[in-house]
Short mmCIF file of C-alpha atoms in Angstrom, two decimals:
data_model
loop_
_atom_site.label_atom_id
_atom_site.label_comp_id
_atom_site.label_asym_id
_atom_site.label_seq_id
_atom_site.Cartn_x
_atom_site.Cartn_y
_atom_site.Cartn_z
CA MET Z 197 -17.86 44.21 13.09
CA SER Z 198 -20.26 41.79 14.07
CA LEU Z 199 -19.55 39.11 16.65
CA THR Z 200 -19.92 36.38 13.80
CA GLU Z 201 -17.42 38.66 11.57
CA THR Z 202 -15.25 39.12 14.81
CA ILE Z 203 -14.64 35.54 15.13
CA GLU Z 204 -14.48 34.76 11.41
CA LEU Z 205 -11.45 37.26 11.68
CA TYR Z 206 -9.65 35.31 14.35
CA LEU Z 207 -10.14 32.08 12.48
CA THR Z 208 -8.94 33.65 9.47
CA GLU Z 209 -6.08 35.03 10.67
CA LYS Z 210 -5.28 31.74 11.98
CA ARG Z 211 -5.36 30.13 8.88
CA ARG Z 212 -2.89 32.58 7.28
CA ILE Z 213 -0.40 32.21 10.07
CA LEU Z 214 -0.62 28.43 9.69
CA ASP Z 215 -0.26 28.32 5.81
CA ALA Z 216 2.81 30.30 6.21
CA PHE Z 217 4.15 28.59 9.35
CA PRO Z 218 7.88 27.90 9.29
CA VAL Z 219 8.03 24.15 9.34
CA ALA Z 220 11.77 23.79 8.67
CA VAL Z 221 12.38 25.62 11.57
CA LEU Z 222 10.05 23.36 13.64
CA GLU Z 223 12.06 20.35 12.13
CA ARG Z 224 15.36 21.83 13.58
CA ALA Z 225 14.02 21.92 16.59
CA ALA Z 226 12.43 18.47 16.66
CA GLU Z 227 16.05 17.42 15.72
CA MET Z 228 17.80 19.41 18.54
CA LEU Z 229 15.09 17.78 20.75
CA PHE Z 230 16.03 14.07 19.40
CA ALA Z 231 19.69 14.66 20.04
CA THR Z 232 19.11 15.95 23.47
CA TYR Z 233 17.08 12.90 24.35
CA ASP Z 234 19.69 10.70 22.91
CA ARG Z 235 22.78 11.85 24.72
CA GLY Z 236 20.65 12.02 28.07
CA GLY Z 237 20.57 15.59 28.66
CA THR Z 238 17.79 17.53 30.27
CA VAL Z 239 15.16 20.03 28.51
CA TYR Z 240 14.79 23.30 30.41
CA ALA Z 241 11.86 25.44 29.35
CA MET Z 242 10.77 28.95 30.18
CA ALA Z 243 8.02 31.78 29.71
CA ASN Z 244 6.51 34.91 31.66
CA GLY Z 245 2.74 35.27 32.43
CA GLY Z 246 0.24 32.67 30.98
CA ASN Z 247 2.99 31.21 29.04
CA ALA Z 248 4.30 30.18 32.24
CA GLY Z 249 1.41 28.23 32.82
CA THR Z 250 1.42 26.76 29.61
CA LEU Z 251 4.92 25.14 30.18
CA ASP Z 252 2.93 23.09 33.21
CA HIS Z 253 1.35 21.22 30.38
CA PHE Z 254 4.73 21.04 28.44
CA TYR Z 255 6.26 19.21 31.59
CA CYS Z 256 3.34 16.83 31.85
CA ASP Z 257 3.21 16.15 28.03
CA PHE Z 258 7.07 15.87 27.66
CA LYS Z 259 7.85 13.67 31.05
CA HIS Z 260 5.01 11.08 30.20
CA HIS Z 261 3.25 11.24 27.16
CA PRO Z 262 6.06 9.57 24.87
CA PHE Z 263 6.53 6.53 27.51
CA VAL Z 264 3.15 4.80 27.33
CA THR Z 265 1.96 2.31 25.03
CA GLU Z 266 -0.31 3.74 22.19
CA ASP Z 267 -3.48 2.66 24.07
CA LYS Z 268 -2.32 4.02 27.43
CA THR Z 269 -2.66 1.04 29.29
CA ARG Z 270 0.68 0.92 30.32
CA PRO Z 271 3.98 2.71 30.47
CA LEU Z 272 6.97 1.59 28.47
CA PRO Z 273 9.59 -0.46 30.19
CA ALA Z 274 11.40 0.94 33.00
CA ASP Z 275 15.13 0.51 31.14
CA VAL Z 276 13.33 2.79 28.19
CA ARG Z 277 15.13 6.18 29.00
CA ARG Z 278 12.52 8.71 30.05
CA LEU Z 279 13.01 12.79 28.96
CA SER Z 280 14.61 14.87 31.80
CA PHE Z 281 12.16 17.74 31.37
CA VAL Z 282 12.61 21.07 33.86
CA ASN Z 283 9.97 23.65 33.87
CA LEU Z 284 11.96 26.77 34.96
CA CYS Z 285 8.65 28.38 35.68
CA GLY Z 286 7.20 25.30 37.87
CA SER Z 287 8.40 26.61 41.55
CA ALA Z 288 6.38 29.85 42.85
CA ALA Z 289 8.90 29.65 45.96
CA GLU Z 290 11.84 29.62 43.88
CA LEU Z 291 10.82 32.37 41.41
CA THR Z 292 9.77 34.56 44.03
CA GLY Z 293 13.11 34.09 46.23
CA LEU Z 294 14.87 34.82 43.33
CA VAL Z 295 13.09 37.75 42.03
CA ASN Z 296 13.44 39.10 45.64
CA ASP Z 297 17.13 38.50 46.15
CA ILE Z 298 18.57 39.13 42.75
CA GLY Z 299 15.95 40.57 40.82
CA PHE Z 300 13.31 39.94 37.86
CA GLU Z 301 16.13 40.12 34.80
CA ASP Z 302 18.04 37.29 36.70
CA MET Z 303 15.66 35.12 37.82
CA PHE Z 304 15.73 32.43 34.92
CA ALA Z 305 19.62 33.21 34.41
CA ALA Z 306 20.38 32.22 38.51
CA ALA Z 307 18.34 28.97 38.32
CA LEU Z 308 19.83 27.99 35.14
CA ALA Z 309 23.26 28.76 35.32
CA PRO Z 310 24.41 26.10 38.17
CA ILE Z 311 23.09 23.24 36.62
CA VAL Z 312 23.06 23.72 32.55
CA THR Z 313 25.38 21.71 30.27
CA ALA Z 314 26.36 21.10 26.84
CA ASN Z 315 24.15 18.15 26.81
CA ASP Z 316 21.24 20.14 27.27
CA LEU Z 317 18.82 22.11 25.34
CA VAL Z 318 17.04 25.25 26.63
CA MET Z 319 13.71 26.53 25.07
CA ALA Z 320 12.72 29.92 25.55
CA TYR Z 321 9.12 31.39 24.56
CA SER Z 322 9.03 35.30 24.63
CA GLY Z 323 6.43 37.14 22.41
CA SER Z 324 8.63 40.16 22.15
CA GLY Z 325 11.79 38.27 21.92
CA ASN Z 326 13.11 40.64 24.31
CA SER Z 327 11.88 39.67 27.75
CA ALA Z 328 15.05 40.56 29.69
CA ASN Z 329 14.85 37.32 31.94
CA VAL Z 330 14.44 35.04 28.78
CA THR Z 331 17.42 36.60 26.89
CA LYS Z 332 19.71 36.51 30.01
CA ALA Z 333 19.25 32.90 30.35
CA LEU Z 334 19.74 31.93 26.90
CA GLU Z 335 23.32 34.11 27.21
CA VAL Z 336 24.01 31.63 30.09
CA ALA Z 337 23.01 28.77 27.90
CA VAL Z 338 25.08 29.73 25.11
CA ALA Z 339 27.73 30.10 27.41
CA ALA Z 340 27.62 26.49 28.65
CA GLY Z 341 27.26 25.17 24.94
CA ALA Z 342 24.13 24.30 25.41
CA GLY Z 343 21.85 23.86 22.51
CA THR Z 344 19.04 26.73 22.37
CA PHE Z 345 15.41 27.13 20.64
CA ALA Z 346 13.12 30.05 21.09
CA MET Z 347 9.64 30.83 19.63
CA THR Z 348 8.82 34.42 19.35
CA LYS Z 349 6.93 36.65 16.89
CA GLY Z 350 7.52 40.36 14.86
CA ASP Z 351 10.82 40.70 14.44
CA GLY Z 352 12.04 37.90 16.92
CA GLY Z 353 13.97 40.54 19.10
CA ARG Z 354 16.77 39.49 20.64
CA CYS Z 355 15.87 35.97 21.20
CA ARG Z 356 16.57 35.43 17.28
CA GLU Z 357 19.69 36.85 17.73
CA LEU Z 358 20.47 34.53 20.60
CA ALA Z 359 19.22 31.31 19.84
CA GLU Z 360 20.80 28.33 17.82
CA VAL Z 361 16.99 27.67 16.28
CA CYS Z 362 14.29 30.46 16.44
CA LEU Z 363 10.70 30.06 15.22
CA VAL Z 364 9.05 33.64 14.80
CA VAL Z 365 5.44 33.04 14.31
CA PRO Z 366 4.51 35.05 11.08
CA GLY Z 367 1.77 37.57 10.46
CA THR Z 368 -0.22 40.00 12.03
CA SER Z 369 -3.51 40.39 13.58
CA ARG Z 370 -6.39 42.98 13.94
CA PHE Z 371 -8.43 40.86 16.50
CA PRO Z 372 -9.30 42.66 19.72
CA GLY Z 373 -6.35 42.21 22.71
CA GLN Z 374 -3.96 41.41 20.21
CA VAL Z 375 -2.90 44.77 18.38
CA GLY Z 376 -0.32 47.30 18.89
CA LYS Z 377 2.59 46.01 21.64
CA ASN Z 378 0.59 42.55 21.66
CA ASP Z 379 0.02 41.82 18.11
CA ASN Z 380 -0.29 38.72 17.27
CA ASN Z 381 0.07 37.50 20.91
CA PHE Z 382 -3.42 35.14 21.23
CA HIS Z 383 -1.98 33.36 18.30
CA PHE Z 384 1.41 33.28 19.65
CA GLU Z 385 -0.02 31.70 22.44
CA ASP Z 386 -2.06 29.02 20.78
CA LEU Z 387 0.79 28.06 18.51
CA MET Z 388 2.97 27.42 21.46
CA LEU Z 389 0.60 24.90 22.62
CA SER Z 390 0.69 23.36 19.30
CA ILE Z 391 4.43 23.22 19.11
CA ASN Z 392 4.43 21.32 22.31
CA HIS Z 393 1.95 18.50 20.83
CA ILE Z 394 3.66 18.14 17.70
CA LEU Z 395 7.38 17.79 19.76
CA VAL Z 396 5.84 15.74 21.74
CA GLY Z 397 4.12 13.36 19.41
CA LEU Z 398 7.33 13.18 17.31
CA LEU Z 399 9.46 12.15 20.05
CA LYS Z 400 6.53 9.66 21.19
CA GLU Z 401 7.22 8.33 17.25
CA ARG Z 402 10.82 8.01 17.88
CA VAL Z 403 10.63 6.34 21.06
CA ALA Z 404 8.19 3.70 19.81
CA ALA Z 405 9.99 3.21 16.79
CA ARG Z 406 12.88 1.99 19.02
CA HIS Z 407 10.82 -0.08 21.13
CA PRO Z 408 7.77 -1.59 19.43
CA ALA Z 409 5.27 -2.58 21.90
CA ASP Z 410 5.25 -6.66 22.71
#
């Protein structure tokens, strides 16, 4: 294919995925987020590789964006509850220490187990749905009675079995770099950020409705 055709392939695949996007599943995830916020719980998020970096974007957005005025000139009053959001990938020191001491598969579970409660929401992102460090942490979250949301692709893997709400990105890909074991991976990673923006925007709308600007 020519460069133009290959670029168009990516965009065509993206449109098909968006047309088949499981909106109802994301709505359930939003409701879980709202419930966690309302009861003063904490959102914990985890992912691997480049997706771990995307969680830094999540952290910034969830911590701040719903809690400023629409024109961003000032924060909402201090008595407006903020969302507690923890990026389990946020500390290189903690992650490398846990991997060194107890191993890769248990690093998220070990970070989560002492602190997660039934008031919390655990968000897991795994393309395969079978990343052992993610699934073990989901098991910890389920045992604690926390809400669980997973985003994955393909058949959903173990994440689909473990998570209360699991969003499986639909479709497949022929675009270079996301075929075979990486099938649809670029689209998955793109949509991870889109889901962040949708959830943050919905939470902002909810907070604003309860605390209208002066």
